[in-house]
Amino acid sequence: MSTPAPAGRPVRLIDWQPSLQPALEACFQADRADARRRTLVATGLAWPLVYAGFLPIDAAMVPDLLPAALALRLGVFLPLALLAVLALRLEQPPLRRETLSAAVAALAVALHCGLGAASQAPTAHFHLAGLAVLLLYAVSVQRLRFRLSLALSLGVQIGAAASALMLGTPLQIAAPVLLLTLSAAIFALYAAYVLERQARETYALQLDEARLRERVAQAADKLEQLTRLDGLTGLANRRHLREYLDQVWARAQRDGTPLAALMIDIDAFKLYNDRYGHPAGDRCLREVAQAVQATLRRPGDLIARYGGEEFIAVLARTTPDMAERVARRVCETVLRLGLPHEASPTAPVVTVSVGAACVQPLEGLTPDDLIAAADEALYQAKRAGRNRVWLAPALHAAQPGIASDDAAPDGAAAEPARSQACTPPPAPLPGGLS
């Protein structure tokens, strides 16, 4: 469909009318423009054949006007109908397109009425019955819009009555002929109304269904986000972390690149809650989470809430030196927040300790080994006095070709653990990895 499903109440037609609200009616017309144009072109091409089919009837009922019938049907109607078909093949506004088709039908009716009224043949009275065929073709086959069909039907009745008066048709002949055209008009108009209304009701149901599908999809997306995000901080939760870690682990194994993890813990957070209350503790968690997330500058890095006041960052294609720089930036960014923490034995503001670990994913190692190494490094950072970064010994040296100043070649011994206290930098750090 060319229009999105509308919000709000279900789509409904305007009272008894076979049309939608103006904006939706325009969308309906636009969605069906190509199909409608093909229908009108095909039925327009058939108009000359239908009209030429009346020539045997002309010869039987109005033989005195057969040359005129040939001239009108083949010399006037045929070229005009073909010109209308050529115009219908072009892009046209819906109203102009429908009006042009109705004009062709009106021309056919007018010429037929003229032939019958001008004839002096005694059988000319019965010639008017052919108007019912023309009306049925225009309304039921060509399926003109209901209002245009109604106007054409009135024109047929007026033309038939006027022709009968001009011919002086006896009542016993005129009444059945007029009743025939009237019955054809009623049946054709009823069919046109029902079909036109049903088409729009179907379209309205499709719009409602599309809107419902969109709402279900949005609800499913929201539910999926809720199952993958931490409700308090908006970071990834442990489920999302595990899925992501498995993916980057497999990619690192395939590409031969190192993988790092940072385990981050807010120092003395229980004392913070005891001193300031749990609502303030929740605000602290959110601010720290946002600050940590802001330090991860690469789109492929992930920060997740691991539990309580612990966070974990997973860094793809990251060597030990690179992981240590990111860990220091995390520690210093939180320190720079300056969140008061009068109960902390470490500093008068909120601080974090960061355990960093780097691994070369190979056979015999698992993502759990990386998390365990980062968790052990965090424990060592806490034991060493908090507000510091502790880099665990690399579980495997990084491969050559990865940007690192101190990357070890294959087979080299793992670097020893490194620890560094965090101090607030004099100015914001320059851009770098992550």
CSV table of C-alpha atoms in Angstrom, one decimal:
chain,number,residue,atom,x,y,z
A,1,MET,CA,0.0,0.0,0.0
A,2,SER,CA,1.1,3.5,-0.7
A,3,THR,CA,0.1,4.8,2.7
A,4,PRO,CA,0.9,3.7,6.2
A,5,ALA,CA,-1.9,2.3,8.3
A,6,PRO,CA,-3.7,5.1,10.1
A,7,ALA,CA,-3.5,5.4,13.8
A,8,GLY,CA,-6.6,5.6,16.0
A,9,ARG,CA,-10.0,4.0,15.4
A,10,PRO,CA,-10.6,1.4,12.7
A,11,VAL,CA,-11.1,2.7,9.2
A,12,ARG,CA,-14.7,3.1,8.3
A,13,LEU,CA,-16.7,4.3,5.2
A,14,ILE,CA,-18.6,7.6,5.2
A,15,ASP,CA,-22.1,6.6,6.4
A,16,TRP,CA,-24.0,5.0,3.4
A,17,GLN,CA,-21.7,6.4,0.8
A,18,PRO,CA,-19.4,4.0,-1.2
A,19,SER,CA,-16.3,6.1,-0.3
A,20,LEU,CA,-13.7,6.6,2.4
A,21,GLN,CA,-12.6,9.7,4.2
A,22,PRO,CA,-11.0,12.1,1.6
A,23,ALA,CA,-7.4,11.4,2.5
A,24,LEU,CA,-7.9,7.6,2.6
A,25,GLU,CA,-10.0,7.8,-0.6
A,26,ALA,CA,-7.1,9.5,-2.3
A,27,CYS,CA,-4.8,6.7,-1.1
A,28,PHE,CA,-7.3,4.1,-2.3
A,29,GLN,CA,-7.4,5.6,-5.7
A,30,ALA,CA,-3.6,5.9,-5.8
A,31,ASP,CA,-3.1,2.3,-4.8
A,32,ARG,CA,-5.4,1.0,-7.5
A,33,ALA,CA,-4.5,3.5,-10.2
A,34,ASP,CA,-2.6,1.1,-12.4
A,35,ALA,CA,-5.1,-1.7,-12.2
A,36,ARG,CA,-8.0,0.7,-12.8
A,37,ARG,CA,-6.3,2.2,-15.8
A,38,ARG,CA,-5.7,-1.2,-17.3
A,39,THR,CA,-9.4,-2.1,-16.8
A,40,LEU,CA,-10.6,1.1,-18.4
A,41,VAL,CA,-8.2,0.7,-21.3
A,42,ALA,CA,-9.4,-2.9,-22.0
A,43,THR,CA,-13.1,-2.1,-21.7
A,44,GLY,CA,-12.6,1.1,-23.7
A,45,LEU,CA,-11.0,-1.0,-26.5
A,46,ALA,CA,-14.1,-3.3,-26.4
A,47,TRP,CA,-16.5,-0.3,-26.7
A,48,PRO,CA,-16.2,0.0,-30.5
A,49,LEU,CA,-16.8,-3.8,-30.9
A,50,VAL,CA,-19.9,-3.6,-28.6
A,51,TYR,CA,-21.2,-0.6,-30.5
A,52,ALA,CA,-20.5,-2.1,-33.9
A,53,GLY,CA,-22.4,-5.1,-32.8
A,54,PHE,CA,-25.6,-3.0,-33.0
A,55,LEU,CA,-25.2,-2.6,-36.8
A,56,PRO,CA,-27.3,-5.8,-37.5
A,57,ILE,CA,-30.0,-4.4,-35.2
A,58,ASP,CA,-29.8,-1.1,-37.0
A,59,ALA,CA,-30.4,-2.9,-40.3
A,60,ALA,CA,-33.4,-4.7,-38.9
A,61,MET,CA,-35.1,-2.0,-36.9
A,62,VAL,CA,-34.0,1.3,-38.5
A,63,PRO,CA,-33.2,0.3,-42.1
A,64,ASP,CA,-33.9,3.8,-43.4
A,65,LEU,CA,-30.9,5.1,-41.3
A,66,LEU,CA,-28.4,2.3,-41.9
A,67,PRO,CA,-26.0,4.6,-43.8
A,68,ALA,CA,-26.2,7.1,-41.0
A,69,ALA,CA,-25.7,4.3,-38.5
A,70,LEU,CA,-22.6,3.2,-40.3
A,71,ALA,CA,-21.3,6.7,-40.3
A,72,LEU,CA,-22.1,7.4,-36.6
A,73,ARG,CA,-20.9,4.1,-35.2
A,74,LEU,CA,-17.7,3.7,-37.3
A,75,GLY,CA,-17.0,7.2,-38.5
A,76,VAL,CA,-17.7,9.1,-35.3
A,77,PHE,CA,-17.8,6.8,-32.3
A,78,LEU,CA,-15.0,4.5,-33.2
A,79,PRO,CA,-12.2,7.2,-33.6
A,80,LEU,CA,-13.5,9.1,-30.5
A,81,ALA,CA,-13.5,6.0,-28.4
A,82,LEU,CA,-10.0,5.1,-29.6
A,83,LEU,CA,-8.8,8.6,-28.8
A,84,ALA,CA,-10.2,8.3,-25.3
A,85,VAL,CA,-8.4,5.0,-24.9
A,86,LEU,CA,-5.1,6.7,-25.8
A,87,ALA,CA,-5.8,9.4,-23.3
A,88,LEU,CA,-6.6,6.8,-20.6
A,89,ARG,CA,-3.2,5.2,-21.1
A,90,LEU,CA,-1.6,8.4,-19.9
A,91,GLU,CA,-1.3,9.4,-16.2
A,92,GLN,CA,-4.6,11.0,-15.3
A,93,PRO,CA,-6.2,12.2,-12.0
A,94,PRO,CA,-8.8,9.6,-10.9
A,95,LEU,CA,-11.8,12.0,-11.5
A,96,ARG,CA,-10.7,12.9,-15.0
A,97,ARG,CA,-10.0,9.3,-15.9
A,98,GLU,CA,-13.5,8.2,-14.7
A,99,THR,CA,-15.2,11.2,-16.3
A,100,LEU,CA,-13.5,10.5,-19.7
A,101,SER,CA,-14.8,6.9,-19.5
A,102,ALA,CA,-18.3,8.0,-18.6
A,103,ALA,CA,-18.2,10.5,-21.5
A,104,VAL,CA,-17.5,7.6,-24.0
A,105,ALA,CA,-20.5,5.8,-22.6
A,106,ALA,CA,-22.7,8.9,-22.7
A,107,LEU,CA,-21.7,9.4,-26.4
A,108,ALA,CA,-22.7,5.9,-27.2
A,109,VAL,CA,-26.1,6.4,-25.5
A,110,ALA,CA,-26.7,9.7,-27.2
A,111,LEU,CA,-25.9,8.4,-30.7
A,112,HIS,CA,-28.1,5.4,-30.2
A,113,CYS,CA,-31.0,7.6,-29.0
A,114,GLY,CA,-30.5,9.9,-31.9
A,115,LEU,CA,-30.7,7.0,-34.4
A,116,GLY,CA,-33.9,5.7,-32.9
A,117,ALA,CA,-35.6,9.0,-32.6
A,118,ALA,CA,-34.8,10.1,-36.2
A,119,SER,CA,-36.0,6.9,-37.9
A,120,GLN,CA,-39.3,6.6,-39.7
A,121,ALA,CA,-39.3,2.8,-39.6
A,122,PRO,CA,-42.3,1.2,-37.8
A,123,THR,CA,-39.8,-1.0,-35.8
A,124,ALA,CA,-37.8,2.0,-34.5
A,125,HIS,CA,-39.7,1.9,-31.2
A,126,PHE,CA,-38.0,-1.4,-30.3
A,127,HIS,CA,-34.6,0.0,-31.2
A,128,LEU,CA,-34.6,1.9,-27.9
A,129,ALA,CA,-34.3,-1.4,-26.0
A,130,GLY,CA,-30.7,-1.5,-27.0
A,131,LEU,CA,-30.0,1.3,-24.4
A,132,ALA,CA,-30.3,-1.3,-21.7
A,133,VAL,CA,-27.3,-3.2,-23.1
A,134,LEU,CA,-25.2,-0.1,-23.4
A,135,LEU,CA,-26.0,0.9,-19.8
A,136,LEU,CA,-25.2,-2.6,-18.5
A,137,TYR,CA,-21.9,-2.6,-20.2
A,138,ALA,CA,-20.9,0.8,-18.9
A,139,VAL,CA,-22.0,0.2,-15.3
A,140,SER,CA,-21.3,-3.5,-14.8
A,141,VAL,CA,-18.4,-4.3,-17.2
A,142,GLN,CA,-16.6,-1.0,-17.3
A,143,ARG,CA,-17.6,-0.4,-13.6
A,144,LEU,CA,-17.9,3.3,-13.7
A,145,ARG,CA,-18.0,5.1,-10.3
A,146,PHE,CA,-21.4,5.0,-8.7
A,147,ARG,CA,-22.1,8.7,-9.0
A,148,LEU,CA,-21.2,8.7,-12.7
A,149,SER,CA,-23.2,5.5,-13.2
A,150,LEU,CA,-26.2,7.2,-11.5
A,151,ALA,CA,-25.9,10.2,-13.9
A,152,LEU,CA,-25.6,7.9,-16.9
A,153,SER,CA,-28.6,5.9,-15.8
A,154,LEU,CA,-30.7,9.1,-15.5
A,155,GLY,CA,-29.5,10.2,-18.9
A,156,VAL,CA,-30.6,6.8,-20.4
A,157,GLN,CA,-34.0,7.2,-18.9
A,158,ILE,CA,-34.4,10.7,-20.1
A,159,GLY,CA,-33.1,9.8,-23.6
A,160,ALA,CA,-35.4,6.8,-23.9
A,161,ALA,CA,-38.5,8.8,-22.8
A,162,ALA,CA,-37.6,11.7,-25.1
A,163,SER,CA,-37.0,9.3,-28.1
A,164,ALA,CA,-40.4,7.6,-27.4
A,165,LEU,CA,-42.2,10.9,-27.4
A,166,MET,CA,-40.5,12.0,-30.6
A,167,LEU,CA,-41.4,8.7,-32.3
A,168,GLY,CA,-44.9,8.8,-30.9
A,169,THR,CA,-44.4,5.3,-29.5
A,170,PRO,CA,-47.7,3.8,-28.3
A,171,LEU,CA,-47.9,3.3,-24.6
A,172,GLN,CA,-48.2,-0.4,-24.8
A,173,ILE,CA,-44.8,-0.5,-26.5
A,174,ALA,CA,-43.2,2.5,-24.7
A,175,ALA,CA,-44.0,1.2,-21.2
A,176,PRO,CA,-42.2,-2.2,-21.6
A,177,VAL,CA,-39.2,-0.5,-23.2
A,178,LEU,CA,-38.9,2.1,-20.5
A,179,LEU,CA,-39.4,-0.6,-17.8
A,180,LEU,CA,-36.6,-2.6,-19.4
A,181,THR,CA,-34.2,0.3,-19.3
A,182,LEU,CA,-35.3,1.2,-15.8
A,183,SER,CA,-34.8,-2.3,-14.5
A,184,ALA,CA,-31.4,-2.6,-16.1
A,185,ALA,CA,-30.4,0.7,-14.5
A,186,ILE,CA,-31.6,-0.4,-11.0
A,187,PHE,CA,-29.8,-3.7,-11.2
A,188,ALA,CA,-26.7,-2.2,-12.6
A,189,LEU,CA,-26.6,0.6,-10.0
A,190,TYR,CA,-27.1,-1.8,-7.2
A,191,ALA,CA,-24.3,-4.0,-8.4
A,192,ALA,CA,-22.1,-0.9,-8.9
A,193,TYR,CA,-22.9,0.4,-5.4
A,194,VAL,CA,-22.2,-3.0,-3.7
A,195,LEU,CA,-19.0,-3.7,-5.6
A,196,GLU,CA,-17.7,-0.2,-5.0
A,197,ARG,CA,-18.5,-0.3,-1.3
A,198,GLN,CA,-17.1,-3.8,-0.9
A,199,ALA,CA,-13.8,-2.7,-2.6
A,200,ARG,CA,-13.4,0.1,-0.1
A,201,GLU,CA,-14.4,-2.0,2.9
A,202,THR,CA,-11.8,-4.6,1.9
A,203,TYR,CA,-9.2,-1.7,1.6
A,204,ALA,CA,-10.2,-0.4,5.0
A,205,LEU,CA,-9.8,-3.9,6.5
A,206,GLN,CA,-6.4,-4.2,4.9
A,207,LEU,CA,-5.4,-0.9,6.5
A,208,ASP,CA,-6.7,-2.0,9.9
A,209,GLU,CA,-4.8,-5.3,9.5
A,210,ALA,CA,-1.6,-3.5,8.5
A,211,ARG,CA,-1.9,-1.2,11.5
A,212,LEU,CA,-2.5,-4.2,13.7
A,213,ARG,CA,0.6,-6.0,12.3
A,214,GLU,CA,2.6,-2.8,12.9
A,215,ARG,CA,1.5,-2.6,16.5
A,216,VAL,CA,2.2,-6.3,17.0
A,217,ALA,CA,5.7,-5.8,15.5
A,218,GLN,CA,6.3,-2.8,17.7
A,219,ALA,CA,5.2,-4.7,20.7
A,220,ALA,CA,7.4,-7.6,19.8
A,221,ASP,CA,10.4,-5.3,19.2
A,222,LYS,CA,9.7,-3.6,22.6
A,223,LEU,CA,9.5,-7.0,24.3
A,224,GLU,CA,12.7,-8.1,22.6
A,225,GLN,CA,14.4,-5.0,23.9
A,226,LEU,CA,13.1,-5.5,27.4
A,227,THR,CA,14.5,-9.0,27.4
A,228,ARG,CA,17.9,-7.7,26.2
A,229,LEU,CA,18.3,-4.5,28.2
A,230,ASP,CA,18.7,-3.7,31.8
A,231,GLY,CA,15.6,-1.9,33.0
A,232,LEU,CA,17.5,0.6,35.3
A,233,THR,CA,20.5,1.6,33.3
A,234,GLY,CA,19.3,0.9,29.7
A,235,LEU,CA,22.5,-1.1,29.1
A,236,ALA,CA,22.6,-4.6,27.7
A,237,ASN,CA,21.7,-7.3,30.3
A,238,ARG,CA,23.5,-10.5,30.9
A,239,ARG,CA,21.5,-12.4,28.3
A,240,HIS,CA,22.5,-9.9,25.6
A,241,LEU,CA,26.0,-10.0,26.9
A,242,ARG,CA,26.2,-13.8,26.5
A,243,GLU,CA,24.8,-13.7,22.9
A,244,TYR,CA,27.2,-10.9,21.9
A,245,LEU,CA,30.2,-12.5,23.6
A,246,ASP,CA,29.6,-15.8,21.8
A,247,GLN,CA,29.4,-14.0,18.5
A,248,VAL,CA,32.6,-11.9,18.9
A,249,TRP,CA,34.4,-14.9,20.3
A,250,ALA,CA,33.6,-17.0,17.2
A,251,ARG,CA,34.6,-14.1,15.0
A,252,ALA,CA,37.9,-13.6,16.9
A,253,GLN,CA,38.6,-17.3,16.5
A,254,ARG,CA,38.0,-17.1,12.8
A,255,ASP,CA,40.0,-13.9,12.2
A,256,GLY,CA,42.8,-14.7,14.7
A,257,THR,CA,42.3,-11.4,16.6
A,258,PRO,CA,42.5,-10.8,20.4
A,259,LEU,CA,39.5,-10.0,22.6
A,260,ALA,CA,39.4,-8.1,25.8
A,261,ALA,CA,36.9,-7.7,28.7
A,262,LEU,CA,36.7,-5.0,31.4
A,263,MET,CA,35.0,-5.8,34.7
A,264,ILE,CA,34.0,-2.6,36.3
A,265,ASP,CA,32.7,-2.2,39.9
A,266,ILE,CA,31.6,0.9,41.8
A,267,ASP,CA,33.7,1.2,44.9
A,268,ALA,CA,31.9,1.0,48.3
A,269,PHE,CA,28.5,1.1,46.7
A,270,LYS,CA,26.8,-0.5,49.7
A,271,LEU,CA,28.1,2.4,51.8
A,272,TYR,CA,26.7,4.8,49.2
A,273,ASN,CA,23.3,3.3,49.4
A,274,ASP,CA,23.4,3.3,53.2
A,275,ARG,CA,24.5,7.0,53.2
A,276,TYR,CA,22.3,8.4,50.5
A,277,GLY,CA,19.5,5.9,50.0
A,278,HIS,CA,18.5,3.5,47.3
A,279,PRO,CA,16.9,6.1,45.0
A,280,ALA,CA,20.2,8.0,45.0
A,281,GLY,CA,22.0,4.8,44.4
A,282,ASP,CA,19.8,4.1,41.4
A,283,ARG,CA,20.7,7.6,40.0
A,284,CYS,CA,24.3,6.9,40.7
A,285,LEU,CA,24.2,3.6,38.7
A,286,ARG,CA,22.5,5.4,35.8
A,287,GLU,CA,25.1,8.2,35.7
A,288,VAL,CA,28.0,5.8,35.9
A,289,ALA,CA,26.5,3.6,33.2
A,290,GLN,CA,26.1,6.6,30.9
A,291,ALA,CA,29.7,7.7,31.6
A,292,VAL,CA,31.1,4.3,31.0
A,293,GLN,CA,29.1,3.9,27.8
A,294,ALA,CA,30.4,7.2,26.5
A,295,THR,CA,34.0,6.0,26.8
A,296,LEU,CA,33.4,3.1,24.4
A,297,ARG,CA,33.9,4.9,21.1
A,298,ARG,CA,33.8,2.0,18.6
A,299,PRO,CA,30.4,0.8,17.4
A,300,GLY,CA,31.3,-2.8,17.9
A,301,ASP,CA,32.1,-2.5,21.6
A,302,LEU,CA,29.5,-3.5,24.2
A,303,ILE,CA,28.9,-2.4,27.8
A,304,ALA,CA,26.5,-4.4,29.9
A,305,ARG,CA,25.3,-4.4,33.5
A,306,TYR,CA,26.6,-7.6,35.0
A,307,GLY,CA,24.8,-7.4,38.3
A,308,GLY,CA,24.3,-5.0,41.2
A,309,GLU,CA,27.0,-2.3,40.8
A,310,GLU,CA,29.1,-4.3,38.4
A,311,PHE,CA,29.4,-3.6,34.7
A,312,ILE,CA,31.3,-5.5,32.0
A,313,ALA,CA,32.7,-4.2,28.7
A,314,VAL,CA,33.6,-6.5,25.8
A,315,LEU,CA,36.1,-5.0,23.3
A,316,ALA,CA,36.8,-6.8,20.0
A,317,ARG,CA,40.2,-6.7,18.3
A,318,THR,CA,41.8,-5.2,21.4
A,319,THR,CA,45.3,-6.0,22.7
A,320,PRO,CA,46.3,-5.7,26.4
A,321,ASP,CA,47.8,-2.2,26.0
A,322,MET,CA,44.6,-1.1,24.3
A,323,ALA,CA,42.4,-2.6,27.0
A,324,GLU,CA,44.5,-1.0,29.7
A,325,ARG,CA,44.1,2.5,28.1
A,326,VAL,CA,40.3,2.0,27.8
A,327,ALA,CA,40.1,0.8,31.4
A,328,ARG,CA,42.0,3.9,32.6
A,329,ARG,CA,39.7,6.1,30.6
A,330,VAL,CA,36.7,4.5,32.2
A,331,CYS,CA,38.2,4.9,35.7
A,332,GLU,CA,39.1,8.6,35.1
A,333,THR,CA,35.8,9.4,33.5
A,334,VAL,CA,33.8,8.2,36.5
A,335,LEU,CA,36.2,10.0,38.8
A,336,ARG,CA,35.6,13.2,36.8
A,337,LEU,CA,31.9,12.9,37.3
A,338,GLY,CA,32.5,14.1,40.9
A,339,LEU,CA,29.5,12.4,42.4
A,340,PRO,CA,29.8,12.9,46.2
A,341,HIS,CA,30.5,9.8,48.3
A,342,GLU,CA,31.3,10.9,51.8
A,343,ALA,CA,31.1,7.4,53.1
A,344,SER,CA,33.8,6.0,50.8
A,345,PRO,CA,37.1,5.0,52.4
A,346,THR,CA,38.7,5.5,49.0
A,347,ALA,CA,37.8,9.1,47.9
A,348,PRO,CA,35.2,11.8,48.6
A,349,VAL,CA,33.6,11.1,45.3
A,350,VAL,CA,32.3,7.9,43.5
A,351,THR,CA,35.1,5.8,42.0
A,352,VAL,CA,35.3,2.5,40.2
A,353,SER,CA,37.8,-0.3,40.1
A,354,VAL,CA,38.4,-2.0,36.8
A,355,GLY,CA,39.8,-5.4,36.0
A,356,ALA,CA,41.0,-5.9,32.5
A,357,ALA,CA,41.8,-9.2,30.7
A,358,CYS,CA,42.8,-10.0,27.1
A,359,VAL,CA,42.7,-13.3,25.4
A,360,GLN,CA,43.5,-14.9,22.1
A,361,PRO,CA,40.5,-17.2,21.5
A,362,LEU,CA,41.9,-20.6,20.7
A,363,GLU,CA,40.9,-24.2,21.2
A,364,GLY,CA,40.8,-25.0,24.9
A,365,LEU,CA,39.6,-21.5,25.9
A,366,THR,CA,36.0,-20.3,26.3
A,367,PRO,CA,34.3,-16.9,26.8
A,368,ASP,CA,33.9,-17.9,30.5
A,369,ASP,CA,37.7,-18.0,30.8
A,370,LEU,CA,37.9,-14.3,29.7
A,371,ILE,CA,35.2,-13.3,32.1
A,372,ALA,CA,36.9,-15.2,34.9
A,373,ALA,CA,40.2,-13.5,34.2
A,374,ALA,CA,38.6,-10.0,34.2
A,375,ASP,CA,36.8,-10.8,37.4
A,376,GLU,CA,40.0,-12.0,39.1
A,377,ALA,CA,41.7,-8.8,37.9
A,378,LEU,CA,38.9,-6.8,39.4
A,379,TYR,CA,39.4,-8.6,42.7
A,380,GLN,CA,43.0,-7.8,42.6
A,381,ALA,CA,42.2,-4.1,41.9
A,382,LYS,CA,39.9,-4.0,44.9
A,383,ARG,CA,42.6,-5.7,47.1
A,384,ALA,CA,45.2,-3.2,46.0
A,385,GLY,CA,43.2,-0.2,47.2
A,386,ARG,CA,40.3,0.4,44.8
A,387,ASN,CA,40.0,3.3,42.3
A,388,ARG,CA,42.5,1.6,40.1
A,389,VAL,CA,43.0,-0.5,37.0
A,390,TRP,CA,44.4,-4.0,37.2
A,391,LEU,CA,45.5,-5.7,33.9
A,392,ALA,CA,45.6,-9.5,34.2
A,393,PRO,CA,48.3,-11.5,32.5
A,394,ALA,CA,47.3,-12.2,28.9
A,395,LEU,CA,45.8,-15.7,28.5
A,396,HIS,CA,47.5,-15.7,25.1
A,397,ALA,CA,49.7,-13.2,23.3
A,398,ALA,CA,48.0,-11.1,20.6
A,399,GLN,CA,48.6,-12.0,17.0
A,400,PRO,CA,51.0,-9.9,14.9
A,401,GLY,CA,49.3,-7.3,12.7
A,402,ILE,CA,47.1,-6.0,15.5
A,403,ALA,CA,47.7,-2.4,16.4
A,404,SER,CA,49.5,-2.6,19.7
A,405,ASP,CA,52.7,-1.0,20.9
A,406,ASP,CA,53.6,-4.0,23.1
A,407,ALA,CA,52.0,-7.0,21.4
A,408,ALA,CA,54.0,-10.1,21.9
A,409,PRO,CA,54.9,-12.4,19.1
A,410,ASP,CA,53.5,-15.9,18.8
A,411,GLY,CA,54.9,-18.2,21.5
A,412,ALA,CA,56.1,-15.4,23.7
A,413,ALA,CA,55.4,-15.6,27.5
A,414,ALA,CA,52.4,-13.8,28.8
A,415,GLU,CA,53.0,-10.3,30.2
A,416,PRO,CA,52.9,-10.0,34.0
A,417,ALA,CA,49.9,-8.3,35.7
A,418,ARG,CA,50.0,-4.5,35.8
A,419,SER,CA,48.2,-2.2,38.2
A,420,GLN,CA,47.8,1.6,38.2
A,421,ALA,CA,45.8,3.9,40.4
A,422,CYS,CA,43.3,6.3,38.8
A,423,THR,CA,43.9,10.0,39.1
A,424,PRO,CA,41.7,12.7,37.6
A,425,PRO,CA,43.4,14.0,34.4
A,426,PRO,CA,44.1,17.7,34.0
A,427,ALA,CA,42.0,17.8,30.9
A,428,PRO,CA,39.8,15.5,28.8
A,429,LEU,CA,41.7,12.7,27.2
A,430,PRO,CA,42.4,12.9,23.5
A,431,GLY,CA,40.4,10.6,21.2
A,432,GLY,CA,41.6,7.1,20.8
A,433,LEU,CA,40.4,3.5,20.6
A,434,SER,CA,36.9,2.7,21.8
